[in-house]
Amino acid sequence: MSELDQLYREVILDHYRNPRGHGALEPHDAHAEGQNPLCGDEVSIFVRFADDGETIDEIGFEGRGCAISQAATSMLTELVKGRKAEEVAVLPKDELLEEIGIPLTPIRLKCAILGLGVLKVALHRAKGTPLPEEWRTLENELRLADD
Ligand code: FES
């Protein structure tokens, strides 16, 4: 394994062990949860908007599952805080995958984007932001649902 891969792995483990933005937010303006039916792992995301009603001011998550799904959701909270809902609605998954930094198998890929899918659904439901086709498909595959 290259030194860089090793470094990425350490960052992932750190996010898994010390997740950023961990915990439910009460009250919240947007919420959704999703499950990877292949393994039963779950992620719940809560968002609070700033006074403009558009900017993500606080984001929290709860979940259980593999290191990649939980670490990726933790990284996601850092990636989207301070961004507008409409910007996050079209955030390419590659931006998150770049943060993760290591190559992932197709199954691991689903783990990695579970949180992002749940967040997009939460924003879609709260703000009517678009949910691109690929995420609509995932909505069924990943069982993304609110409450
Ligand atoms: Fe279930 Fe990763 S193994 S989300």
CSV table of C-alpha atoms and ligand atoms in Angstrom, one decimal:
chain,number,residue,atom,x,y,z
A,1,MET,CA,0.0,0.0,0.0
A,2,SER,CA,1.3,3.4,-0.9
A,3,GLU,CA,2.0,6.0,1.8
A,4,LEU,CA,-0.9,8.1,0.4
A,5,ASP,CA,-3.3,5.2,0.6
A,6,GLN,CA,-2.2,4.6,4.2
A,7,LEU,CA,-2.8,8.2,5.0
A,8,TYR,CA,-6.3,8.1,3.5
A,9,ARG,CA,-7.1,5.0,5.5
A,10,GLU,CA,-6.0,6.6,8.7
A,11,VAL,CA,-8.2,9.6,7.9
A,12,ILE,CA,-11.2,7.3,7.3
A,13,LEU,CA,-10.6,5.4,10.5
A,14,ASP,CA,-10.3,8.7,12.4
A,15,HIS,CA,-13.7,9.8,11.0
A,16,TYR,CA,-15.2,6.4,11.9
A,17,ARG,CA,-13.9,6.5,15.5
A,18,ASN,CA,-14.5,10.3,16.1
A,19,PRO,CA,-17.4,11.1,13.8
A,20,ARG,CA,-17.9,14.8,13.1
A,21,GLY,CA,-21.4,16.1,13.3
A,22,HIS,CA,-22.6,13.0,15.2
A,23,GLY,CA,-26.0,13.1,16.8
A,24,ALA,CA,-29.6,14.1,16.0
A,25,LEU,CA,-30.4,17.8,15.7
A,26,GLU,CA,-33.6,18.9,17.5
A,27,PRO,CA,-35.2,20.9,16.2
A,28,HIS,CA,-34.3,20.5,12.6
A,29,ASP,CA,-35.6,21.8,9.3
A,30,ALA,CA,-34.9,18.7,7.2
A,31,HIS,CA,-34.5,15.0,7.9
A,32,ALA,CA,-34.4,11.8,6.1
A,33,GLU,CA,-33.1,8.3,6.7
A,34,GLY,CA,-31.9,5.5,4.5
A,35,GLN,CA,-30.8,2.0,4.7
A,36,ASN,CA,-28.5,-0.2,2.6
A,37,PRO,CA,-30.7,-3.3,2.2
A,38,LEU,CA,-27.7,-5.4,1.3
A,39,CYS,CA,-26.4,-5.2,4.8
A,40,GLY,CA,-29.1,-3.4,6.9
A,41,ASP,CA,-26.8,-0.5,7.7
A,42,GLU,CA,-28.6,2.8,8.4
A,43,VAL,CA,-28.0,6.5,8.3
A,44,SER,CA,-30.2,9.3,9.5
A,45,ILE,CA,-29.5,12.9,8.6
A,46,PHE,CA,-30.7,16.1,10.2
A,47,VAL,CA,-30.2,19.6,8.8
A,48,ARG,CA,-30.8,23.1,10.2
A,49,PHE,CA,-30.7,26.1,7.9
A,50,ALA,CA,-29.3,29.5,8.5
A,51,ASP,CA,-31.6,32.5,8.6
A,52,ASP,CA,-31.6,32.7,4.8
A,53,GLY,CA,-33.5,29.4,4.8
A,54,GLU,CA,-31.0,28.0,2.2
A,55,THR,CA,-27.6,27.6,3.8
A,56,ILE,CA,-26.8,24.5,5.8
A,57,ASP,CA,-25.9,25.9,9.2
A,58,GLU,CA,-25.9,22.7,11.2
A,59,ILE,CA,-25.9,19.1,10.1
A,60,GLY,CA,-26.0,16.0,12.2
A,61,PHE,CA,-26.2,12.3,11.6
A,62,GLU,CA,-26.9,9.1,13.4
A,63,GLY,CA,-26.3,5.7,12.0
A,64,ARG,CA,-24.8,2.3,12.4
A,65,GLY,CA,-22.8,0.3,9.9
A,66,CYS,CA,-19.4,-0.2,8.4
A,67,ALA,CA,-16.5,2.1,8.7
A,68,ILE,CA,-16.9,3.4,5.2
A,69,SER,CA,-20.6,4.3,5.5
A,70,GLN,CA,-20.1,6.1,8.8
A,71,ALA,CA,-16.8,7.8,8.0
A,72,ALA,CA,-18.1,9.0,4.6
A,73,THR,CA,-21.1,10.5,6.3
A,74,SER,CA,-18.9,12.2,8.8
A,75,MET,CA,-16.8,13.6,6.0
A,76,LEU,CA,-19.9,14.7,4.2
A,77,THR,CA,-21.0,16.8,7.2
A,78,GLU,CA,-17.7,18.8,6.8
A,79,LEU,CA,-18.1,19.0,3.1
A,80,VAL,CA,-21.5,20.5,3.0
A,81,LYS,CA,-21.7,22.8,6.1
A,82,GLY,CA,-22.0,26.4,4.9
A,83,ARG,CA,-23.2,25.4,1.5
A,84,LYS,CA,-26.6,26.2,0.0
A,85,ALA,CA,-29.2,23.4,-0.4
A,86,GLU,CA,-29.4,23.8,-4.2
A,87,GLU,CA,-25.6,23.5,-4.4
A,88,VAL,CA,-25.6,20.3,-2.4
A,89,ALA,CA,-28.5,18.9,-4.4
A,90,VAL,CA,-26.2,18.8,-7.5
A,91,LEU,CA,-23.0,17.9,-5.6
A,92,PRO,CA,-21.4,15.1,-7.6
A,93,LYS,CA,-20.7,12.0,-5.6
A,94,ASP,CA,-17.1,12.2,-7.0
A,95,GLU,CA,-16.5,15.1,-4.7
A,96,LEU,CA,-17.1,13.0,-1.7
A,97,LEU,CA,-15.3,10.0,-3.2
A,98,GLU,CA,-12.2,12.3,-3.7
A,99,GLU,CA,-12.3,13.0,0.0
A,100,ILE,CA,-12.4,9.3,0.8
A,101,GLY,CA,-9.4,9.0,-1.6
A,102,ILE,CA,-9.1,5.2,-1.9
A,103,PRO,CA,-10.5,3.0,-4.6
A,104,LEU,CA,-13.8,1.3,-3.6
A,105,THR,CA,-15.5,-1.9,-4.8
A,106,PRO,CA,-19.1,-1.4,-6.1
A,107,ILE,CA,-20.5,-2.6,-2.8
A,108,ARG,CA,-18.3,-0.3,-0.8
A,109,LEU,CA,-19.3,2.5,-3.2
A,110,LYS,CA,-22.9,2.1,-2.1
A,111,CYS,CA,-21.7,2.3,1.6
A,112,ALA,CA,-19.8,5.5,0.8
A,113,ILE,CA,-22.6,7.4,-0.9
A,114,LEU,CA,-25.4,6.3,1.5
A,115,GLY,CA,-25.2,9.5,3.6
A,116,LEU,CA,-25.0,11.7,0.5
A,117,GLY,CA,-28.1,10.1,-0.9
A,118,VAL,CA,-30.0,10.5,2.4
A,119,LEU,CA,-29.0,14.2,2.5
A,120,LYS,CA,-30.1,14.8,-1.0
A,121,VAL,CA,-33.5,13.2,-0.2
A,122,ALA,CA,-33.8,15.3,3.0
A,123,LEU,CA,-33.1,18.5,1.0
A,124,HIS,CA,-35.5,17.4,-1.8
A,125,ARG,CA,-38.3,16.9,0.7
A,126,ALA,CA,-37.7,20.1,2.7
A,127,LYS,CA,-36.7,22.5,-0.1
A,128,GLY,CA,-38.0,20.9,-3.3
A,129,THR,CA,-34.4,20.8,-4.7
A,130,PRO,CA,-34.1,18.4,-7.6
A,131,LEU,CA,-33.2,14.8,-7.1
A,132,PRO,CA,-31.4,13.7,-10.2
A,133,GLU,CA,-32.3,10.4,-11.9
A,134,GLU,CA,-29.4,8.5,-10.6
A,135,TRP,CA,-30.5,9.3,-7.0
A,136,ARG,CA,-34.1,8.4,-7.8
A,137,THR,CA,-32.9,4.9,-8.7
A,138,LEU,CA,-30.8,4.8,-5.5
A,139,GLU,CA,-33.8,6.0,-3.6
A,140,ASN,CA,-35.3,2.5,-4.3
A,141,GLU,CA,-32.1,0.6,-4.1
A,142,LEU,CA,-31.0,2.2,-0.8
A,143,ARG,CA,-34.4,2.5,0.8
A,144,LEU,CA,-34.1,6.2,1.4
A,145,ALA,CA,-37.1,7.4,3.4
A,146,ASP,CA,-38.2,10.1,5.7
A,147,ASP,CA,-39.3,9.3,9.2
B,1,FES,FE1,-23.4,-1.8,5.1
B,1,FES,FE2,-21.2,-0.7,4.4
B,1,FES,S1,-21.5,-2.8,4.7
B,1,FES,S2,-23.1,0.3,4.5
